[in-house]
Coordinates of C-alpha atoms in Angstrom, one line a residue:
M1048 CA 7.5 -14.1 11.5
P1049 CA 6.4 -10.5 12.0
S1050 CA 7.2 -8.9 15.3
L1051 CA 4.7 -8.6 18.1
R1052 CA 4.7 -4.9 17.5
S1053 CA 3.9 -5.2 13.8
R1054 CA 1.0 -7.6 14.5
A1055 CA -0.4 -5.2 17.1
L1056 CA -0.1 -2.4 14.6
S1057 CA -2.1 -4.3 11.9
V1058 CA -4.8 -4.9 14.5
A1059 CA -4.8 -1.2 15.3
L1060 CA -5.0 -0.2 11.7
I1061 CA -8.0 -2.4 11.1
A1062 CA -9.7 -1.1 14.3
S1063 CA -9.1 2.5 13.3
G1064 CA -10.9 2.0 10.0
R1065 CA -7.9 3.1 8.0
R1066 CA -8.9 0.9 5.1
R1067 CA -12.2 2.7 4.7
R1068 CA -10.4 5.5 2.9
F1069 CA -9.9 3.2 -0.1
A1070 CA -13.0 1.0 0.4
S1071 CA -14.8 2.5 -2.6
A1072 CA -14.6 4.9 -5.5
E1073 CA -17.0 7.1 -3.6
A1074 CA -14.7 7.2 -0.6
V1075 CA -11.8 8.4 -2.7
R1076 CA -13.9 11.0 -4.5
S1077 CA -15.0 12.3 -1.1
Q1078 CA -11.3 12.6 0.0
V1079 CA -10.5 14.5 -3.2
A1080 CA -13.4 16.8 -2.7
Q1081 CA -12.5 17.5 0.9
S1082 CA -8.9 18.2 -0.1
A1083 CA -10.1 20.7 -2.7
R1084 CA -12.1 22.5 -0.1
R1085 CA -9.4 22.5 2.5
P1086 CA -5.9 21.6 1.0
A1087 CA -3.6 19.8 3.4
S1088 CA -0.2 21.3 4.2
H1089 CA 2.9 19.8 2.8
L1090 CA 5.2 22.0 4.9
P1091 CA 8.1 20.3 6.8
P1092 CA 7.8 20.2 10.6
R1093 CA 9.7 23.0 12.4
S1094 CA 11.8 20.5 14.2
L1095 CA 13.5 19.5 10.9
G1096 CA 15.0 22.9 10.8
R1097 CA 17.1 22.2 13.9
V1098 CA 19.1 19.5 12.1
A1099 CA 18.8 20.6 8.4
E1100 CA 19.1 23.5 6.1
I1101 CA 15.7 23.8 4.3
S1102 CA 14.9 25.9 1.2
R1103 CA 12.0 25.9 -1.1
T1104 CA 11.8 26.7 -4.8
F1105 CA 9.2 26.3 -7.5
V1106 CA 9.6 24.1 -10.5
G1107 CA 6.7 25.1 -12.6
A1108 CA 3.8 24.9 -10.3
W1109 CA 5.5 22.4 -7.9
P1110 CA 6.9 23.5 -4.6
V1111 CA 10.2 21.6 -4.3
Y1112 CA 12.0 21.4 -0.9
D1113 CA 15.8 21.1 -0.7
V1114 CA 16.9 19.6 2.6
S1115 CA 20.6 19.3 3.5
P1116 CA 22.5 18.4 6.6
R1117 CA 23.2 21.4 8.8
G1118 CA 26.9 22.4 9.2
T1119 CA 28.4 19.8 6.8
E1120 CA 28.6 19.1 3.1
P1121 CA 26.2 16.5 1.8
A1122 CA 27.8 13.2 0.9
A1123 CA 25.1 12.1 -1.6
R1124 CA 22.0 13.3 -3.3
V1125 CA 18.5 11.8 -3.0
L1126 CA 15.3 12.6 -4.9
Y1127 CA 12.5 11.5 -2.7
V1128 CA 9.0 11.1 -4.2
H1129 CA 6.3 10.7 -1.5
G1130 CA 3.3 8.3 -1.5
G1131 CA -0.4 8.9 -0.8
G1132 CA -2.3 7.3 -3.6
F1133 CA -1.6 10.3 -5.8
I1134 CA -4.3 12.2 -3.8
N1135 CA -2.6 12.9 -0.5
E1136 CA 0.2 15.3 0.5
L1137 CA 3.4 14.7 2.4
V1138 CA 2.8 13.8 6.0
R1139 CA 4.9 13.4 9.1
P1140 CA 6.2 9.9 8.5
H1141 CA 7.5 11.1 5.2
W1142 CA 9.3 14.0 6.9
A1143 CA 10.6 11.7 9.6
F1144 CA 12.1 9.5 7.0
I1145 CA 13.7 12.5 5.2
R1146 CA 15.2 13.6 8.5
Q1147 CA 16.8 10.2 8.9
L1148 CA 18.3 10.4 5.4
V1149 CA 19.7 13.8 6.1
T1150 CA 21.1 13.1 9.5
Q1151 CA 22.3 9.5 9.2
A1152 CA 23.2 9.3 5.5
R1153 CA 24.3 12.9 5.2
A1154 CA 22.2 13.2 2.1
R1155 CA 20.9 16.3 0.4
V1156 CA 17.3 15.3 -0.2
V1157 CA 15.2 17.0 -2.8
V1158 CA 11.4 16.6 -2.1
P1159 CA 8.8 17.6 -4.7
A1160 CA 5.3 18.4 -3.4
Y1161 CA 3.9 17.4 -6.8
I1162 CA 0.4 18.5 -7.9
L1163 CA -2.1 15.8 -6.7
A1164 CA -4.7 14.1 -8.8
P1165 CA -7.0 14.9 -10.4
R1166 CA -5.3 18.3 -11.2
G1167 CA -1.9 16.5 -11.5
T1168 CA -2.0 13.7 -14.1
A1169 CA 0.6 11.3 -15.3
D1170 CA 1.1 13.0 -18.7
R1171 CA 2.5 16.1 -17.0
T1172 CA 3.7 14.7 -13.7
V1173 CA 6.1 12.1 -15.0
P1174 CA 8.0 14.4 -17.4
A1175 CA 8.4 17.0 -14.6
A1176 CA 9.7 14.3 -12.2
A1177 CA 12.1 13.1 -14.9
D1178 CA 13.4 16.7 -15.3
L1179 CA 14.0 17.0 -11.6
L1180 CA 15.9 13.7 -11.6
S1181 CA 18.0 14.7 -14.6
G1182 CA 18.9 18.0 -13.0
L1183 CA 19.9 16.4 -9.7
I1184 CA 22.1 13.8 -11.5
A1185 CA 23.7 16.6 -13.5
S1186 CA 24.3 18.8 -10.5
G1187 CA 27.4 16.8 -9.6
G1188 CA 29.2 17.1 -6.3
A1189 CA 30.2 14.4 -3.9
G1190 CA 28.6 11.0 -4.1
G1191 CA 26.0 9.7 -6.4
T1192 CA 22.2 10.2 -6.7
V1193 CA 19.7 7.8 -5.3
L1194 CA 16.0 7.9 -6.4
I1195 CA 13.6 6.9 -3.6
G1196 CA 9.8 6.6 -3.8
D1197 CA 7.1 5.0 -1.6
S1198 CA 3.8 3.7 -2.7
A1199 CA 2.3 5.9 -5.4
G1200 CA 5.5 7.9 -5.3
A1201 CA 7.5 4.8 -6.1
G1202 CA 5.4 4.3 -9.2
L1203 CA 6.0 7.9 -10.2
A1204 CA 9.7 7.5 -9.4
L1205 CA 10.0 4.4 -11.6
A1206 CA 8.1 6.0 -14.4
A1207 CA 10.4 9.0 -14.2
A1208 CA 13.5 6.8 -14.3
Q1209 CA 12.1 5.0 -17.4
R1210 CA 11.3 8.3 -19.1
L1211 CA 14.8 9.6 -18.4
H1212 CA 16.4 6.5 -19.8
E1213 CA 14.3 6.8 -23.0
R1214 CA 15.4 10.5 -23.3
T1215 CA 19.1 10.3 -22.6
G1216 CA 20.1 6.9 -21.2
A1217 CA 21.0 8.6 -17.9
Q1218 CA 20.2 6.9 -14.6
P1219 CA 20.7 7.5 -10.9
S1220 CA 23.1 5.4 -9.0
R1221 CA 20.3 3.3 -7.4
I1222 CA 16.5 3.3 -7.3
V1223 CA 14.8 2.4 -4.0
L1224 CA 11.1 1.5 -4.1
I1225 CA 9.1 1.2 -0.9
S1226 CA 5.8 -0.7 -1.1
P1227 CA 5.5 0.4 -4.8
W1228 CA 2.2 0.9 -6.6
L1229 CA 3.2 0.2 -10.2
D1230 CA 0.0 -1.0 -11.9
V1231 CA -3.1 1.1 -11.3
T1232 CA -5.3 -1.4 -13.2
M1233 CA -5.3 -3.5 -10.0
S1234 CA -5.9 -6.6 -12.2
H1235 CA -3.5 -9.1 -10.8
P1236 CA -5.4 -12.4 -10.1
D1237 CA -3.6 -12.8 -6.7
Q1238 CA -4.8 -9.5 -5.3
A1239 CA -8.3 -10.6 -4.2
L1240 CA -6.9 -13.1 -1.7
I1241 CA -4.2 -10.7 -0.4
E1242 CA -6.7 -7.9 -0.1
A1243 CA -8.7 -9.9 2.4
G1244 CA -5.8 -9.6 4.9
D1245 CA -4.7 -6.0 4.0
P1246 CA -5.4 -3.7 7.0
M1247 CA -4.9 -0.5 4.9
L1248 CA -5.8 -0.7 1.3
A1249 CA -8.6 -2.0 -0.9
R1250 CA -8.9 -2.3 -4.7
P1251 CA -12.0 -0.3 -5.4
G1252 CA -10.6 3.0 -4.0
L1253 CA -7.1 2.4 -5.5
R1254 CA -8.7 1.9 -9.0
E1255 CA -10.5 5.2 -8.6
A1256 CA -7.3 7.0 -7.4
G1257 CA -5.5 5.5 -10.4
R1258 CA -8.2 6.6 -12.8
L1259 CA -7.9 10.2 -11.5
Y1260 CA -4.1 10.1 -11.9
A1261 CA -4.3 8.6 -15.4
G1262 CA -6.4 11.5 -16.7
M1263 CA -6.8 11.0 -20.4
L1264 CA -4.2 8.2 -20.6
A1265 CA -5.1 4.5 -20.4
A1266 CA -4.6 2.9 -17.0
D1267 CA -1.9 0.6 -18.5
D1268 CA 0.1 3.3 -20.1
P1269 CA 3.6 3.1 -18.8
R1270 CA 3.5 6.7 -17.6
V1271 CA 0.6 5.7 -15.3
S1272 CA 1.6 2.1 -14.6
P1273 CA 5.4 1.7 -15.1
L1274 CA 5.1 -2.0 -14.5
H1275 CA 4.1 -2.0 -18.2
G1276 CA 7.2 0.0 -19.2
S1277 CA 10.7 -1.0 -20.2
F1278 CA 13.2 -2.1 -17.6
A1279 CA 16.2 -2.3 -19.9
G1280 CA 19.0 -0.1 -18.8
L1281 CA 17.6 0.9 -15.4
A1282 CA 19.7 1.5 -12.4
P1283 CA 20.1 -1.2 -9.7
L1284 CA 16.8 -1.6 -7.8
T1285 CA 16.1 -2.1 -4.1
V1286 CA 12.5 -3.1 -3.3
F1287 CA 10.7 -3.4 0.0
T1288 CA 7.3 -5.0 0.3
G1289 CA 5.1 -6.9 2.9
T1290 CA 2.8 -9.9 2.3
R1291 CA -0.2 -8.1 3.9
D1292 CA -0.1 -5.5 1.2
V1293 CA -2.5 -5.9 -1.8
L1294 CA 0.2 -4.2 -3.9
T1295 CA 2.8 -6.8 -3.1
T1296 CA 1.9 -8.4 -6.5
D1297 CA 3.4 -5.3 -8.2
S1298 CA 6.7 -5.9 -6.4
R1299 CA 6.8 -9.5 -7.4
E1300 CA 6.0 -8.8 -11.0
L1301 CA 8.7 -6.0 -10.9
L1302 CA 11.2 -8.6 -9.7
T1303 CA 10.4 -10.9 -12.5
R1304 CA 10.5 -8.3 -15.3
A1305 CA 13.5 -6.4 -14.0
L1306 CA 15.6 -9.6 -13.7
A1307 CA 14.5 -10.7 -17.2
A1308 CA 15.8 -7.3 -18.5
G1309 CA 19.2 -7.8 -16.8
V1310 CA 18.6 -5.3 -14.0
D1311 CA 20.3 -5.9 -10.6
V1312 CA 17.5 -6.2 -7.9
E1313 CA 17.8 -6.4 -4.2
F1314 CA 14.4 -7.7 -3.0
H1315 CA 13.0 -7.6 0.5
E1316 CA 9.6 -9.2 1.1
E1317 CA 8.6 -9.4 4.8
A1318 CA 5.9 -11.9 5.9
G1319 CA 2.9 -10.5 7.6
L1320 CA 3.8 -6.8 7.2
P1321 CA 1.5 -4.1 5.8
H1322 CA 1.8 -1.5 3.1
G1323 CA 4.5 1.1 3.8
Y1324 CA 6.0 -0.8 6.7
P1325 CA 9.5 0.7 6.2
L1326 CA 8.1 4.1 7.2
M1327 CA 6.4 2.8 10.3
P1328 CA 7.7 2.7 13.9
L1329 CA 8.4 -1.1 13.8
P1330 CA 11.5 -3.2 14.3
E1331 CA 11.2 -4.3 10.6
G1332 CA 10.7 -0.7 9.5
R1333 CA 13.8 0.4 11.4
A1334 CA 15.8 -2.3 9.8
A1335 CA 14.6 -1.3 6.3
R1336 CA 15.4 2.4 6.9
E1337 CA 18.9 1.4 8.2
R1338 CA 19.4 -0.6 5.0
I1339 CA 18.4 2.4 2.9
V1340 CA 20.9 4.6 4.8
R1341 CA 23.6 2.1 4.2
L1342 CA 22.8 2.1 0.5
I1343 CA 23.1 5.8 0.3
R1344 CA 26.4 5.8 2.2
A1345 CA 27.7 3.2 -0.2
T1346 CA 26.7 5.5 -3.1
A1347 CA 28.5 8.3 -1.4
E1348 CA 31.7 6.3 -1.4
L1349 CA 31.7 5.6 -5.1

């Protein structure tokens, strides 16, 4: 049973018209056009600098932030790939989550502000993310490396892990996927029913955002939709999803396919909760974040 606060938030999301952003292909194209005219900032909030050392470098055209605990050595490494439907930048809830990973898990968190669609497409974005992951794993130091992604960023993270395994067989210590978007075709037969109760997302806009991200690739190409890729040899997975998320079908399919490939999966499906709930100020979100912190700490002790 979802908490009273989570039920109230779902009502508030519906009332705010949040879902209209993905209600149609035209709505998504309007967002993209507005972002082209006035690009959003991906800069971290100033308050993060009080608890973390922050530096920024460029990997190709990508700004990449390196956020480490202030005054102490990191105990583990995290590559965090943000969500936003491939068309939206890092926002405050992402940075709040990063802050918690730095302060509570004592993690060094590497955060790419990857190029958004339609300029950034899967054929270039996935190999670049795989390069970042490979470099972080190879950098050594204390603890292991945890790959974390939310929503579209979870799809990119999983595609990068698949690509890295194909190249070298290397993997992070663990992969954490938060409300993952893994199949941009939006073709699962259960999605129509779930969509009716989703307070945030709708299939028409998601299909268009996926089309922009796919570029010249087919929507079911594993670089675009890693649900169609190979799961053999992947690192242990932790997955968080809610039943009021039209994308929860991706998580369920992931569970089936990953287990069939022999991958260890820790699966959390919360009844009545919306897309991205682990990043929200909810009791269930707090519990999910605390679980992620514990997973990183456990990696640090390996």
